[in-house]
Amino acid sequence: SNNGDARIVGMAFSMDSTQLAAVSDCGCIPCMSGPSCKFCKITIFKVSNGKVLQTLRTNGDEGQARCIAFDPLGRLLAAGVRDASDIGRVILWTDPRNWSKACVLDNTQDNEHGTSSDHERI
């Protein structure tokens, strides 16, 4: 447990430098509060004014985000996550105007395909 403070564990600028994504967590591995933890999140900021554009969260099964990256064209946001049993996943979000979860790539599935948010193979 922590003393009520979030800690930044990763961040990335979009290629056009208009957005900054910051990954924070509560310091508990695994997070004891699950998806409702107010500290375990990905916050998207507008660089020009520091305004929070959006807050993204992983669900309890996916694990905690540990790192973040934008693709070079700025159309995808990828987060590396791990869960309590050290299973690693990559979560992809699309649409920089309103980031929405597109798929979860999981190393426990076959490595050729990911699963989209509606569980279709991609």
Coordinates of C-alpha atoms in Angstrom, one line a residue:
S1 CA 0.0 0.0 0.0
N2 CA 1.0 3.6 -0.4
N3 CA 0.4 6.8 1.4
G4 CA -2.3 8.1 -0.9
D5 CA 0.0 9.3 -3.7
A6 CA 0.2 8.2 -7.3
R7 CA 3.5 7.6 -8.9
I8 CA 4.3 8.2 -12.5
V9 CA 5.8 5.0 -14.1
G10 CA 5.9 6.0 -17.7
M11 CA 5.0 8.7 -20.2
A12 CA 5.2 9.5 -23.9
F13 CA 4.6 12.5 -26.2
S14 CA 2.6 12.1 -29.4
M15 CA 4.7 12.6 -32.5
D16 CA 3.1 16.0 -33.2
S17 CA 3.7 16.9 -29.5
T18 CA 0.1 17.9 -28.9
Q19 CA -0.6 15.1 -26.4
L20 CA 1.2 13.6 -23.4
A21 CA 0.2 10.2 -22.0
A22 CA 1.3 9.5 -18.4
V23 CA 0.9 6.2 -16.7
S24 CA 0.5 6.3 -13.0
D25 CA -0.1 3.6 -10.3
C26 CA -0.6 3.3 -6.6
G27 CA 2.6 1.4 -5.9
C28 CA 0.9 -2.0 -5.2
I29 CA 1.7 -4.9 -7.5
P30 CA -1.0 -6.1 -8.0
C31 CA -3.2 -3.2 -7.3
M32 CA -5.3 -4.0 -4.3
S33 CA -8.2 -1.7 -5.3
G34 CA -8.6 -3.2 -8.8
P35 CA -10.1 -1.1 -11.7
S36 CA -11.6 1.4 -9.2
C37 CA -8.2 2.6 -8.0
K38 CA -8.0 6.3 -8.4
F39 CA -4.2 6.2 -9.0
C40 CA -3.8 3.3 -11.5
K41 CA -4.6 5.0 -14.8
I42 CA -3.4 6.5 -18.0
T43 CA -3.9 10.2 -18.3
I44 CA -3.9 12.0 -21.6
F45 CA -3.0 15.7 -21.4
K46 CA -3.2 18.5 -24.0
V47 CA 0.4 19.7 -24.0
S48 CA -0.4 23.4 -24.9
N49 CA -2.4 24.0 -21.8
G50 CA -1.9 21.0 -19.5
K51 CA -5.6 20.2 -19.6
V52 CA -6.6 16.5 -19.0
L53 CA -8.2 15.3 -22.2
Q54 CA -9.1 11.8 -21.1
T55 CA -8.4 9.2 -18.5
L56 CA -8.0 5.6 -19.6
R57 CA -8.1 2.5 -17.3
T58 CA -7.4 -1.1 -17.7
N59 CA -9.8 -3.6 -16.1
G60 CA -8.7 -5.8 -13.2
D61 CA -8.0 -8.9 -15.3
E62 CA -5.7 -7.0 -17.8
G63 CA -3.3 -5.8 -15.1
Q64 CA -1.6 -2.5 -14.4
A65 CA -0.1 -0.3 -17.2
R66 CA 3.7 -0.1 -16.9
C67 CA 4.7 1.8 -20.1
I68 CA 3.0 3.8 -22.9
A69 CA 3.8 4.7 -26.5
F70 CA 2.1 6.5 -29.4
D71 CA 2.6 5.1 -32.9
P72 CA 4.4 7.4 -35.3
L73 CA 1.2 8.5 -37.1
G74 CA -0.5 9.2 -33.8
R75 CA -3.5 6.9 -34.5
L76 CA -2.7 4.3 -31.9
L77 CA -1.7 4.4 -28.2
A78 CA -0.1 1.2 -26.8
A79 CA 0.2 0.3 -23.1
G80 CA 2.3 -2.5 -21.8
V81 CA 0.6 -4.0 -18.8
R82 CA 1.3 -6.9 -16.4
D83 CA -0.9 -8.7 -13.9
A84 CA -0.3 -10.3 -10.5
S85 CA 1.1 -13.5 -12.1
D86 CA 3.5 -11.5 -14.4
I87 CA 1.5 -12.2 -17.5
G88 CA 2.3 -9.4 -20.0
R89 CA -0.2 -7.8 -22.3
V90 CA -0.3 -4.9 -24.8
I91 CA -3.5 -2.9 -24.9
L92 CA -4.1 -0.7 -28.0
W93 CA -6.4 2.3 -28.1
T94 CA -7.5 4.0 -31.3
D95 CA -8.8 7.5 -32.3
P96 CA -6.8 10.3 -30.7
R97 CA -9.9 12.6 -30.6
N98 CA -11.5 10.1 -28.1
W99 CA -9.2 7.2 -27.3
S100 CA -11.2 3.9 -27.2
K101 CA -9.8 0.4 -26.5
A102 CA -9.3 -1.5 -29.7
C103 CA -7.7 -4.7 -28.6
V104 CA -5.7 -6.6 -26.0
L105 CA -2.7 -8.6 -27.2
D106 CA -2.0 -11.3 -24.7
N107 CA 1.0 -13.7 -24.6
T108 CA -1.3 -16.5 -23.4
Q109 CA -3.2 -16.5 -26.7
D110 CA -1.7 -17.5 -30.0
N111 CA 0.9 -15.0 -30.9
E112 CA -0.4 -14.3 -34.4
H113 CA -3.6 -12.5 -33.5
G114 CA -5.0 -10.2 -30.8
T115 CA -8.5 -9.9 -29.5
S116 CA -10.6 -6.8 -30.1
S117 CA -12.9 -5.2 -27.5
D118 CA -15.8 -7.3 -28.9
H119 CA -13.6 -10.5 -28.7
E120 CA -13.2 -10.8 -32.5
R121 CA -9.7 -11.9 -33.7
I122 CA -7.8 -9.2 -35.5

